[in-house]
Amino acid sequence: RGLIVVAGIVIGQAILYGPSLLGEKILLPLDLLALPDVYLPASPEAEGIKPHDTTQSDLVIQFEPGRR
């Protein structure tokens, strides 16, 4: 029984986090922190960063700095 439970947990985690570990999906879009007046100071390196999906900005801007 324990082996079935452990296998279920491992398979579930592989399905959930597998695409992120393979580089196919971004779970927390930290590139949004490079937007002007958000987190990073104005620099030539930060100007080259283009956010992929700005609709997920609440996940990053509101919660990530408080979590750290």
mmCIF file of N, CA and C in Angstrom:
data_model
loop_
_atom_site.group_PDB
_atom_site.id
_atom_site.type_symbol
_atom_site.label_atom_id
_atom_site.label_comp_id
_atom_site.label_asym_id
_atom_site.label_seq_id
_atom_site.Cartn_x
_atom_site.Cartn_y
_atom_site.Cartn_z
ATOM 1 N N ARG A 1 0.814 -1.188 0.000
ATOM 2 C CA ARG A 1 0.000 0.000 0.000
ATOM 3 C C ARG A 1 0.865 1.262 0.000
ATOM 4 N N GLY A 2 1.905 1.218 0.777
ATOM 5 C CA GLY A 2 2.793 2.376 0.851
ATOM 6 C C GLY A 2 3.465 2.670 -0.480
ATOM 7 N N LEU A 3 3.821 1.609 -1.203
ATOM 8 C CA LEU A 3 4.456 1.783 -2.504
ATOM 9 C C LEU A 3 3.502 2.435 -3.500
ATOM 10 N N ILE A 4 2.240 2.088 -3.432
ATOM 11 C CA ILE A 4 1.242 2.692 -4.318
ATOM 12 C C ILE A 4 1.073 4.171 -3.999
ATOM 13 N N VAL A 5 1.058 4.519 -2.726
ATOM 14 C CA VAL A 5 0.934 5.922 -2.314
ATOM 15 C C VAL A 5 2.151 6.727 -2.776
ATOM 16 N N VAL A 6 3.333 6.185 -2.568
ATOM 17 C CA VAL A 6 4.551 6.884 -2.985
ATOM 18 C C VAL A 6 4.591 7.026 -4.501
ATOM 19 N N ALA A 7 4.216 5.990 -5.222
ATOM 20 C CA ALA A 7 4.184 6.069 -6.689
ATOM 21 C C ALA A 7 3.181 7.115 -7.152
ATOM 22 N N GLY A 8 2.033 7.196 -6.506
ATOM 23 C CA GLY A 8 1.039 8.214 -6.861
ATOM 24 C C GLY A 8 1.559 9.622 -6.629
ATOM 25 N N ILE A 9 2.258 9.817 -5.524
ATOM 26 C CA ILE A 9 2.819 11.141 -5.228
ATOM 27 C C ILE A 9 3.894 11.511 -6.248
ATOM 28 N N VAL A 10 4.782 10.575 -6.544
ATOM 29 C CA VAL A 10 5.866 10.846 -7.495
ATOM 30 C C VAL A 10 5.307 11.120 -8.885
ATOM 31 N N ILE A 11 4.355 10.335 -9.327
ATOM 32 C CA ILE A 11 3.765 10.549 -10.654
ATOM 33 C C ILE A 11 3.028 11.880 -10.708
ATOM 34 N N GLY A 12 2.310 12.216 -9.658
ATOM 35 C CA GLY A 12 1.606 13.501 -9.618
ATOM 36 C C GLY A 12 2.557 14.682 -9.672
ATOM 37 N N GLN A 13 3.646 14.602 -8.936
ATOM 38 C CA GLN A 13 4.636 15.677 -8.948
ATOM 39 C C GLN A 13 5.343 15.775 -10.296
ATOM 40 N N ALA A 14 5.592 14.617 -10.922
ATOM 41 C CA ALA A 14 6.232 14.627 -12.241
ATOM 42 C C ALA A 14 5.323 15.274 -13.278
ATOM 43 N N ILE A 15 4.025 15.023 -13.185
ATOM 44 C CA ILE A 15 3.085 15.643 -14.123
ATOM 45 C C ILE A 15 2.998 17.146 -13.876
ATOM 46 N N LEU A 16 2.980 17.540 -12.621
ATOM 47 C CA LEU A 16 2.825 18.950 -12.276
ATOM 48 C C LEU A 16 4.087 19.762 -12.581
ATOM 49 N N TYR A 17 5.249 19.265 -12.167
ATOM 50 C CA TYR A 17 6.484 20.028 -12.282
ATOM 51 C C TYR A 17 7.376 19.595 -13.434
ATOM 52 N N GLY A 18 7.061 18.519 -14.119
ATOM 53 C CA GLY A 18 7.876 18.018 -15.215
ATOM 54 C C GLY A 18 8.124 19.041 -16.306
ATOM 55 N N PRO A 19 7.067 19.699 -16.838
ATOM 56 C CA PRO A 19 7.308 20.695 -17.887
ATOM 57 C C PRO A 19 8.210 21.847 -17.438
ATOM 58 N N SER A 20 8.115 22.238 -16.184
ATOM 59 C CA SER A 20 8.965 23.312 -15.692
ATOM 60 C C SER A 20 10.413 22.860 -15.579
ATOM 61 N N LEU A 21 10.629 21.643 -15.145
ATOM 62 C CA LEU A 21 11.991 21.127 -15.030
ATOM 63 C C LEU A 21 12.642 20.922 -16.389
ATOM 64 N N LEU A 22 11.827 20.689 -17.418
ATOM 65 C CA LEU A 22 12.350 20.526 -18.773
ATOM 66 C C LEU A 22 12.480 21.850 -19.511
ATOM 67 N N GLY A 23 12.059 22.939 -18.883
ATOM 68 C CA GLY A 23 12.182 24.258 -19.490
ATOM 69 C C GLY A 23 11.071 24.606 -20.461
ATOM 70 N N GLU A 24 9.961 23.896 -20.409
ATOM 71 C CA GLU A 24 8.848 24.152 -21.323
ATOM 72 C C GLU A 24 7.807 25.107 -20.742
ATOM 73 N N LYS A 25 7.802 25.282 -19.424
ATOM 74 C CA LYS A 25 6.776 26.098 -18.775
ATOM 75 C C LYS A 25 7.415 26.897 -17.646
ATOM 76 N N ILE A 26 6.990 28.146 -17.488
ATOM 77 C CA ILE A 26 7.474 28.992 -16.408
ATOM 78 C C ILE A 26 6.393 29.039 -15.332
ATOM 79 N N LEU A 27 6.697 28.541 -14.137
ATOM 80 C CA LEU A 27 5.700 28.526 -13.075
ATOM 81 C C LEU A 27 5.553 29.882 -12.395
ATOM 82 N N LEU A 28 6.633 30.608 -12.241
ATOM 83 C CA LEU A 28 6.579 31.928 -11.631
ATOM 84 C C LEU A 28 7.339 32.886 -12.534
ATOM 85 N N PRO A 29 6.624 33.714 -13.270
ATOM 86 C CA PRO A 29 7.261 34.568 -14.278
ATOM 87 C C PRO A 29 8.024 35.738 -13.658
ATOM 88 N N LEU A 30 9.236 35.487 -13.228
ATOM 89 C CA LEU A 30 10.034 36.521 -12.573
ATOM 90 C C LEU A 30 10.539 37.578 -13.531
ATOM 91 N N ASP A 31 10.362 37.368 -14.836
ATOM 92 C CA ASP A 31 10.762 38.401 -15.783
ATOM 93 C C ASP A 31 9.900 39.652 -15.643
ATOM 94 N N LEU A 32 8.757 39.528 -14.963
ATOM 95 C CA LEU A 32 7.899 40.695 -14.735
ATOM 96 C C LEU A 32 8.517 41.681 -13.749
ATOM 97 N N LEU A 33 9.457 41.223 -12.934
ATOM 98 C CA LEU A 33 10.120 42.125 -11.995
ATOM 99 C C LEU A 33 11.019 43.131 -12.702
ATOM 100 N N ALA A 34 11.308 42.896 -13.978
ATOM 101 C CA ALA A 34 12.154 43.809 -14.744
ATOM 102 C C ALA A 34 11.348 44.936 -15.385
ATOM 103 N N LEU A 35 10.034 44.956 -15.202
ATOM 104 C CA LEU A 35 9.234 46.055 -15.742
ATOM 105 C C LEU A 35 9.651 47.364 -15.080
ATOM 106 N N PRO A 36 9.487 48.485 -15.761
ATOM 107 C CA PRO A 36 9.878 49.774 -15.173
ATOM 108 C C PRO A 36 9.121 50.067 -13.875
ATOM 109 N N ASP A 37 9.824 50.557 -12.886
ATOM 110 C CA ASP A 37 9.273 50.948 -11.583
ATOM 111 C C ASP A 37 8.649 49.795 -10.817
ATOM 112 N N VAL A 38 9.147 48.576 -10.996
ATOM 113 C CA VAL A 38 8.608 47.447 -10.245
ATOM 114 C C VAL A 38 9.614 46.964 -9.206
ATOM 115 N N TYR A 39 10.767 46.431 -9.643
ATOM 116 C CA TYR A 39 11.697 45.856 -8.674
ATOM 117 C C TYR A 39 13.154 46.145 -9.020
ATOM 118 N N LEU A 40 13.544 45.880 -10.247
ATOM 119 C CA LEU A 40 14.935 46.065 -10.634
ATOM 120 C C LEU A 40 15.239 47.530 -10.921
ATOM 121 N N PRO A 41 16.442 47.981 -10.597
ATOM 122 C CA PRO A 41 16.808 49.351 -10.954
ATOM 123 C C PRO A 41 17.008 49.469 -12.464
ATOM 124 N N ALA A 42 16.895 50.677 -12.963
ATOM 125 C CA ALA A 42 17.083 50.915 -14.396
ATOM 126 C C ALA A 42 18.544 50.655 -14.761
ATOM 127 N N SER A 43 18.748 49.709 -15.651
ATOM 128 C CA SER A 43 20.095 49.384 -16.110
ATOM 129 C C SER A 43 20.008 48.838 -17.530
ATOM 130 N N PRO A 44 21.104 48.825 -18.255
ATOM 131 C CA PRO A 44 21.069 48.296 -19.624
ATOM 132 C C PRO A 44 20.664 46.814 -19.672
ATOM 133 N N GLU A 45 21.054 46.047 -18.655
ATOM 134 C CA GLU A 45 20.691 44.631 -18.633
ATOM 135 C C GLU A 45 19.188 44.443 -18.452
ATOM 136 N N ALA A 46 18.572 45.255 -17.605
ATOM 137 C CA ALA A 46 17.140 45.119 -17.334
ATOM 138 C C ALA A 46 16.292 45.604 -18.504
ATOM 139 N N GLU A 47 16.822 46.509 -19.309
ATOM 140 C CA GLU A 47 16.055 47.011 -20.450
ATOM 141 C C GLU A 47 15.849 45.948 -21.518
ATOM 142 N N GLY A 48 16.740 44.975 -21.594
ATOM 143 C CA GLY A 48 16.639 43.932 -22.610
ATOM 144 C C GLY A 48 15.660 42.819 -22.264
ATOM 145 N N ILE A 49 15.152 42.804 -21.044
ATOM 146 C CA ILE A 49 14.243 41.742 -20.623
ATOM 147 C C ILE A 49 12.824 42.105 -21.028
ATOM 148 N N LYS A 50 12.188 41.227 -21.794
ATOM 149 C CA LYS A 50 10.806 41.430 -22.225
ATOM 150 C C LYS A 50 9.914 40.393 -21.545
ATOM 151 N N PRO A 51 8.900 40.817 -20.788
ATOM 152 C CA PRO A 51 8.013 39.861 -20.114
ATOM 153 C C PRO A 51 7.181 39.069 -21.121
ATOM 154 N N HIS A 52 6.935 37.805 -20.806
ATOM 155 C CA HIS A 52 6.178 36.925 -21.694
ATOM 156 C C HIS A 52 4.673 37.141 -21.553
ATOM 157 N N ASP A 53 4.180 37.189 -20.312
ATOM 158 C CA ASP A 53 2.736 37.255 -20.076
ATOM 159 C C ASP A 53 2.474 38.177 -18.884
ATOM 160 N N THR A 54 2.017 39.380 -19.155
ATOM 161 C CA THR A 54 1.815 40.354 -18.080
ATOM 162 C C THR A 54 0.538 40.108 -17.282
ATOM 163 N N THR A 55 -0.311 39.184 -17.709
ATOM 164 C CA THR A 55 -1.537 38.908 -16.950
ATOM 165 C C THR A 55 -1.238 38.203 -15.636
ATOM 166 N N GLN A 56 -0.052 37.638 -15.486
ATOM 167 C CA GLN A 56 0.311 36.948 -14.259
ATOM 168 C C GLN A 56 1.111 37.843 -13.315
ATOM 169 N N SER A 57 1.026 39.131 -13.493
ATOM 170 C CA SER A 57 1.855 40.035 -12.692
ATOM 171 C C SER A 57 1.480 40.025 -11.215
ATOM 172 N N ASP A 58 0.230 39.767 -10.860
ATOM 173 C CA ASP A 58 -0.140 39.739 -9.446
ATOM 174 C C ASP A 58 0.598 38.655 -8.685
ATOM 175 N N LEU A 59 0.852 37.518 -9.309
ATOM 176 C CA LEU A 59 1.573 36.438 -8.644
ATOM 177 C C LEU A 59 2.971 36.873 -8.237
ATOM 178 N N VAL A 60 3.591 37.700 -9.051
ATOM 179 C CA VAL A 60 4.979 38.093 -8.814
ATOM 180 C C VAL A 60 5.067 39.369 -7.995
ATOM 181 N N ILE A 61 4.375 40.392 -8.428
ATOM 182 C CA ILE A 61 4.528 41.713 -7.822
ATOM 183 C C ILE A 61 3.947 41.765 -6.409
ATOM 184 N N GLN A 62 2.858 41.075 -6.167
ATOM 185 C CA GLN A 62 2.232 41.149 -4.847
ATOM 186 C C GLN A 62 2.827 40.145 -3.865
ATOM 187 N N PHE A 63 3.049 38.910 -4.291
ATOM 188 C CA PHE A 63 3.380 37.858 -3.343
ATOM 189 C C PHE A 63 4.865 37.499 -3.232
ATOM 190 N N GLU A 64 5.620 37.578 -4.318
ATOM 191 C CA GLU A 64 7.010 37.110 -4.284
ATOM 192 C C GLU A 64 7.907 37.931 -3.366
ATOM 193 N N PRO A 65 7.883 39.268 -3.387
ATOM 194 C CA PRO A 65 8.743 40.004 -2.445
ATOM 195 C C PRO A 65 8.395 39.726 -0.981
ATOM 196 N N GLY A 66 7.121 39.543 -0.676
ATOM 197 C CA GLY A 66 6.737 39.226 0.700
ATOM 198 C C GLY A 66 7.169 37.830 1.110
ATOM 199 N N ARG A 67 7.172 36.909 0.180
ATOM 200 C CA ARG A 67 7.599 35.543 0.472
ATOM 201 C C ARG A 67 9.084 35.502 0.809
ATOM 202 N N ARG A 68 9.858 36.305 0.108
ATOM 203 C CA ARG A 68 11.305 36.310 0.357
ATOM 204 C C ARG A 68 11.596 37.003 1.670
#
